[in-house]
Short mmCIF file of C-alpha atoms in Angstrom, two decimals:
data_model
loop_
_atom_site.label_atom_id
_atom_site.label_comp_id
_atom_site.label_asym_id
_atom_site.label_seq_id
_atom_site.Cartn_x
_atom_site.Cartn_y
_atom_site.Cartn_z
CA UNK A 50 36.52 41.54 64.74
CA UNK A 51 40.18 40.59 64.84
CA UNK A 52 41.35 37.75 62.75
CA UNK A 53 41.54 34.65 64.93
CA UNK A 54 44.05 33.07 62.59
CA UNK A 55 46.54 35.84 63.10
CA UNK A 56 48.93 34.51 65.73
CA UNK A 57 50.67 37.87 66.13
CA UNK A 58 47.59 39.45 67.50
CA UNK A 59 48.01 40.92 70.99
CA UNK A 60 44.89 41.76 72.91
CA UNK A 61 44.60 45.43 73.87
CA UNK A 62 44.11 45.11 77.61
CA UNK A 63 44.66 48.09 79.86
CA UNK A 64 48.03 47.99 81.65
CA UNK A 65 48.02 48.95 85.30
CA UNK A 66 51.42 50.07 86.66
CA UNK A 67 52.18 50.20 90.38
CA UNK A 68 52.34 53.65 91.95
CA UNK A 69 55.96 54.57 92.51
CA UNK A 70 57.23 57.73 94.19
CA UNK A 71 59.36 59.78 91.83
CA UNK A 72 62.53 61.24 93.23
CA UNK A 73 64.57 63.91 91.54
CA UNK A 74 67.86 62.10 91.16
CA UNK A 75 69.71 65.15 89.91
CA UNK A 76 68.64 67.25 92.89
CA UNK A 77 69.71 64.51 95.27
CA UNK A 78 73.10 64.28 93.58
CA UNK A 79 73.47 68.05 93.70
CA UNK A 80 72.63 68.12 97.40
CA UNK A 81 75.10 65.36 98.12
CA UNK A 82 77.82 67.16 96.18
CA UNK A 83 77.12 70.41 98.02
CA UNK A 84 77.20 68.67 101.38
CA UNK A 85 80.44 66.92 100.49
CA UNK A 86 81.98 70.21 99.31
CA UNK A 87 80.89 71.94 102.52
CA UNK A 88 82.32 69.11 104.61
CA UNK A 89 85.56 69.23 102.65
CA UNK A 90 85.83 73.00 103.15
CA UNK A 91 85.25 72.57 106.88
CA UNK A 92 87.96 69.93 107.02
CA UNK A 93 90.39 72.19 105.15
CA UNK A 94 89.67 75.13 107.44
CA UNK A 95 89.98 72.93 110.53
CA UNK A 96 93.31 71.57 109.30
CA UNK A 97 94.54 75.09 108.54
CA UNK A 98 93.58 76.37 111.99
CA UNK A 99 95.19 73.37 113.68
CA UNK A 100 98.45 73.89 111.78
CA UNK A 101 98.46 77.65 112.41
CA UNK A 102 97.96 77.17 116.14
CA UNK A 103 100.66 74.48 116.21
CA UNK A 104 103.24 76.81 114.60
CA UNK A 105 102.26 79.70 116.87
CA UNK A 106 102.42 77.47 119.93
CA UNK A 107 105.91 76.25 118.99
CA UNK A 108 107.24 79.80 118.61
CA UNK A 109 105.65 80.96 121.87
CA UNK A 110 106.91 77.87 123.68
CA UNK A 111 110.45 78.57 122.53
CA UNK A 112 110.06 82.15 123.77
CA UNK A 113 108.92 80.92 127.18
CA UNK A 114 111.85 78.53 127.38
CA UNK A 115 114.27 81.34 126.65
CA UNK A 116 113.44 83.18 129.84
CA UNK A 117 116.05 85.84 129.18
CA UNK A 118 114.31 86.92 125.95
CA UNK A 119 110.94 86.88 127.70
CA UNK A 120 112.27 89.13 130.47
CA UNK A 121 113.64 91.54 127.86
CA UNK A 122 110.30 91.71 126.03
CA UNK A 123 108.65 92.59 129.35
CA UNK A 124 111.30 94.98 130.64
CA UNK A 125 111.67 96.97 127.41
CA UNK A 126 108.12 98.42 127.12
CA UNK A 127 107.91 98.92 130.90
CA UNK A 128 111.16 100.89 131.05
CA UNK A 129 110.28 102.92 127.94
CA UNK A 130 106.90 103.83 129.42
CA UNK A 131 108.43 104.92 132.71
CA UNK A 132 111.15 107.04 131.08
CA UNK A 133 108.81 108.70 128.59
CA UNK A 134 106.33 109.46 131.35
CA UNK A 135 108.95 110.96 133.68
CA UNK A 136 110.33 113.18 130.91
CA UNK A 137 106.85 114.32 129.86
CA UNK A 138 105.78 114.97 133.45
CA UNK A 139 108.83 117.12 134.14
CA UNK A 140 108.81 119.11 130.91
CA UNK A 141 105.06 119.61 130.59
CA UNK A 142 104.41 120.10 134.31
CA UNK A 143 101.52 117.65 134.43
CA UNK A 144 100.53 114.93 136.86
CA UNK A 145 101.96 111.44 136.73
CA UNK A 146 98.63 109.97 135.65
CA UNK A 147 98.38 112.37 132.72
CA UNK A 148 102.00 111.71 131.75
CA UNK A 149 101.48 107.95 131.67
CA UNK A 150 98.24 108.42 129.77
CA UNK A 151 99.91 110.44 127.02
CA UNK A 152 103.03 108.24 126.92
CA UNK A 153 101.19 104.93 126.54
CA UNK A 154 100.43 105.21 122.81
CA UNK A 155 103.92 106.19 121.54
CA UNK A 156 105.53 103.67 123.88
CA UNK A 157 103.32 100.81 122.70
CA UNK A 158 102.98 101.20 118.92
CA UNK A 159 106.07 103.34 118.44
CA UNK A 160 108.57 101.33 120.44
CA UNK A 161 107.34 98.04 121.95
CA UNK A 162 105.45 96.68 118.94
CA UNK A 163 108.13 97.92 116.58
CA UNK A 164 110.93 95.88 118.11
CA UNK A 165 108.86 92.85 119.08
CA UNK A 166 106.79 92.46 115.90
CA UNK A 167 109.15 93.92 113.29
CA UNK A 168 112.48 92.89 114.77
CA UNK A 169 110.99 89.68 116.14
CA UNK A 170 109.56 88.58 112.80
CA UNK A 171 112.87 89.31 111.05
CA UNK A 172 114.73 87.28 113.68
CA UNK A 173 112.23 84.42 113.40
CA UNK A 174 112.54 84.17 109.62
CA UNK A 175 116.34 84.31 109.74
CA UNK A 176 116.64 81.77 112.57
CA UNK A 177 114.22 79.38 110.87
CA UNK A 178 116.31 79.56 107.73
CA UNK A 179 119.57 78.98 109.61
CA UNK A 180 118.08 76.02 111.51
CA UNK A 181 116.97 74.41 108.22
CA UNK A 182 113.37 74.49 109.38
CA UNK A 183 112.21 75.60 105.94
CA UNK A 184 113.78 72.57 104.28
CA UNK A 185 112.03 70.28 106.76
CA UNK A 186 108.82 72.12 105.90
CA UNK A 187 109.00 70.76 102.35
CA UNK A 188 108.98 67.18 103.68
CA UNK A 189 106.08 67.71 106.09
CA UNK A 190 102.35 67.98 105.40
CA UNK A 191 102.43 71.50 106.82
CA UNK A 192 101.46 74.08 104.20
CA UNK A 193 103.28 77.33 103.59
CA UNK A 194 100.13 79.31 104.36
CA UNK A 195 99.88 77.70 107.79
CA UNK A 196 103.53 78.47 108.54
CA UNK A 197 103.15 82.12 107.47
CA UNK A 198 99.96 82.61 109.47
CA UNK A 199 101.43 80.77 112.47
CA UNK A 200 104.31 83.21 112.73
CA UNK A 201 101.85 86.07 112.33
CA UNK A 202 99.58 84.76 115.11
CA UNK A 203 102.54 84.22 117.44
CA UNK A 204 103.68 87.83 117.11
CA UNK A 205 100.10 89.01 117.49
CA UNK A 206 100.05 87.26 120.87
CA UNK A 207 103.35 88.90 121.83
CA UNK A 208 102.10 92.33 120.77
CA UNK A 209 98.79 91.97 122.59
CA UNK A 210 100.66 90.83 125.71
CA UNK A 211 102.82 93.96 125.58
CA UNK A 212 99.71 96.09 125.07
CA UNK A 213 98.15 94.63 128.20
CA UNK A 214 101.39 95.23 130.10
CA UNK A 215 101.57 98.90 129.09
CA UNK A 216 97.89 99.37 129.88
CA UNK A 217 98.24 97.73 133.31
CA UNK A 218 101.25 99.86 134.29
CA UNK A 219 99.59 103.09 133.17
CA UNK A 220 96.35 102.19 134.94
CA UNK A 221 98.23 101.40 138.15
CA UNK A 222 99.56 104.97 138.19
CA UNK A 223 96.10 106.44 137.65
CA UNK A 224 95.88 106.89 133.87
CA UNK A 225 92.34 106.91 132.53
CA UNK A 226 91.69 105.35 129.11
CA UNK A 227 88.03 106.02 128.49
CA UNK A 228 87.97 105.83 124.69
CA UNK A 229 86.63 103.10 122.44
CA UNK A 230 88.25 99.79 123.29
CA UNK A 231 87.23 98.36 119.90
CA UNK A 232 88.92 101.14 117.95
CA UNK A 233 92.02 100.88 120.14
CA UNK A 234 92.21 97.13 119.49
CA UNK A 235 91.76 97.74 115.76
CA UNK A 236 94.66 100.21 115.69
CA UNK A 237 96.88 97.77 117.61
CA UNK A 238 96.02 94.86 115.29
CA UNK A 239 96.66 96.99 112.18
CA UNK A 240 100.00 98.07 113.65
CA UNK A 241 100.98 94.46 114.36
CA UNK A 242 99.98 93.40 110.83
CA UNK A 243 102.03 96.21 109.30
CA UNK A 244 105.11 95.41 111.39
CA UNK A 245 104.95 91.65 110.82
CA UNK A 246 104.40 92.04 107.07
CA UNK A 247 107.32 94.47 106.81
CA UNK A 248 109.40 92.10 108.92
CA UNK A 249 108.76 89.27 106.46
CA UNK A 250 109.84 91.50 103.57
CA UNK A 251 113.08 92.57 105.27
CA UNK A 252 113.80 89.14 106.72
CA UNK A 253 113.36 87.23 103.47
CA UNK A 254 114.93 89.71 101.07
CA UNK A 255 117.73 91.44 102.98
CA UNK A 256 118.68 89.34 106.01
CA UNK A 257 120.82 86.26 105.50
CA UNK A 258 122.34 85.82 108.95
CA UNK A 259 121.36 86.61 112.52
CA UNK A 260 123.87 89.48 112.56
CA UNK A 261 121.84 91.24 109.87
CA UNK A 262 118.78 91.58 112.11
CA UNK A 263 120.14 94.38 114.28
CA UNK A 264 121.51 96.26 111.28
CA UNK A 265 118.17 96.11 109.45
CA UNK A 266 116.17 97.10 112.51
CA UNK A 267 118.42 100.06 113.25
CA UNK A 268 118.68 101.23 109.65
CA UNK A 269 114.97 101.17 108.90
CA UNK A 270 113.65 101.58 112.42
CA UNK A 271 115.35 104.49 114.13
CA UNK A 272 114.54 107.11 111.45
CA UNK A 273 110.94 105.91 111.26
CA UNK A 274 110.58 106.02 115.05
CA UNK A 275 112.01 109.54 115.30
CA UNK A 276 109.93 110.83 112.41
CA UNK A 277 106.80 109.13 113.71
CA UNK A 278 106.91 110.82 117.11
CA UNK A 279 107.86 107.81 119.22
CA UNK A 280 110.60 109.67 121.10
CA UNK A 281 109.74 113.33 120.50
CA UNK A 282 106.26 114.91 120.21
CA UNK A 283 105.30 115.73 116.66
CA UNK A 284 104.37 119.25 117.79
CA UNK A 285 108.10 120.02 118.11
CA UNK A 286 108.80 119.14 114.46
CA UNK A 287 109.30 121.80 111.80
CA UNK A 288 106.73 122.03 109.02
CA UNK A 289 108.89 120.12 106.55
CA UNK A 290 109.21 117.13 108.89
CA UNK A 291 105.50 117.22 109.70
CA UNK A 292 104.67 117.02 106.00
CA UNK A 293 107.16 114.16 105.60
CA UNK A 294 105.69 112.37 108.63
CA UNK A 295 102.33 112.12 106.84
CA UNK A 296 103.82 109.20 104.88
CA UNK A 297 105.17 107.45 107.97
CA UNK A 298 102.92 104.65 109.26
CA UNK A 299 104.21 105.06 112.83
CA UNK A 300 102.97 108.65 112.79
CA UNK A 301 99.44 107.45 111.98
CA UNK A 302 99.66 104.62 114.53
CA UNK A 303 100.56 106.99 117.37
CA UNK A 304 98.06 109.71 116.49
CA UNK A 305 95.18 107.30 115.98
CA UNK A 306 95.85 105.40 119.23
CA UNK A 307 96.33 108.66 121.15
CA UNK A 308 93.11 110.05 119.72
CA UNK A 309 91.11 106.94 120.59
CA UNK A 310 92.47 106.28 124.09
CA UNK A 311 93.29 109.78 125.35
CA UNK A 312 91.13 112.26 123.43
CA UNK A 313 88.13 109.89 123.20
CA UNK A 314 87.95 110.47 119.45
CA UNK A 315 85.39 108.54 117.44
CA UNK A 316 85.83 106.81 114.14
CA UNK A 317 85.18 110.05 112.27
CA UNK A 318 88.15 111.84 113.81
CA UNK A 319 90.61 108.99 113.28
CA UNK A 320 89.21 107.79 109.97
CA UNK A 321 92.08 109.25 107.84
CA UNK A 322 94.63 107.51 110.05
CA UNK A 323 92.69 104.23 110.01
CA UNK A 324 92.42 104.40 106.21
CA UNK A 325 96.17 104.88 105.84
CA UNK A 326 96.91 102.06 108.30
CA UNK A 327 94.45 99.68 106.63
CA UNK A 328 95.95 100.24 103.18
CA UNK A 329 99.51 100.10 104.46
CA UNK A 330 99.07 96.99 106.61
CA UNK A 331 97.21 95.18 103.81
CA UNK A 332 99.98 96.02 101.36
CA UNK A 333 102.66 94.88 103.82
CA UNK A 334 100.92 91.56 104.48
CA UNK A 335 100.50 90.86 100.76
CA UNK A 336 104.07 91.86 99.95
CA UNK A 337 105.30 89.87 102.95
CA UNK A 338 103.46 86.80 101.68
CA UNK A 339 104.94 87.30 98.19
CA UNK A 340 108.45 87.67 99.64
CA UNK A 341 107.90 84.58 101.76
CA UNK A 342 106.86 82.56 98.69
CA UNK A 343 109.92 83.80 96.84
CA UNK A 344 112.13 82.63 99.70
CA UNK A 345 110.47 79.20 99.72
CA UNK A 346 111.06 78.80 95.98
CA UNK A 347 114.73 79.69 96.41
CA UNK A 348 115.16 77.31 99.35
CA UNK A 349 113.43 74.53 97.43
CA UNK A 350 115.94 74.74 94.56
CA UNK A 351 119.01 74.83 96.80
#
């Protein structure tokens, strides 16, 4: 028996604890953190999209206000398509529908997109620099990524609008484009990406004033257009020029779009051209972004 005189004695009674549900606190914290991170990512993406659309809308709105420039962007591809088709119809002795069908690809990616997306992006970068828009960018919450992508989206809209215009004119004459619409859209988007990326490189590194835009476009553009087959069929070139044209992106743009829309080629037939365009356009976009960042750093220290 226990010693009754021992005051420190504690009776050994069974202790009954209430039943409590056990929650995994660490798992709950982890779930909350993941939900918060997902919500934060969604907010960042939403903010980025809103800023990109705002920049693109501002550029397109300015283009609509300058009605003269808008008329030129519409008249240029239309007139080029008509002239190329008339020349091809007379020299090749084919119908008007066939002439417009074969002239659509070189007119669109070889002429219209070149001047609107390449020359237009150079002009946009130079004019934004002259108007001190870049310096105001440093004081605004707008990020450099949003500004870069906004200009890219704006010129994508211009290029797609010109593509629809060329397609509508050719279809009105009787041209039949029965190829893959998805592959044709892919070629057009890759062409726009290549032109806009190259435009950022030339506009940020070589153009300082508005007067430099025409000189850059003519110096780099006219030889590439001639060698790519935008004005003359590649079949008329000598073997040396044909071998040199293999390294010209416009050559691959025209042949791939012609093959998809006119010859009804599948992805297997145009895969070499698509591979070249994918690599080239990706490199141009990355180099254009690097050149854009270099320009921002220079403008920030001025």
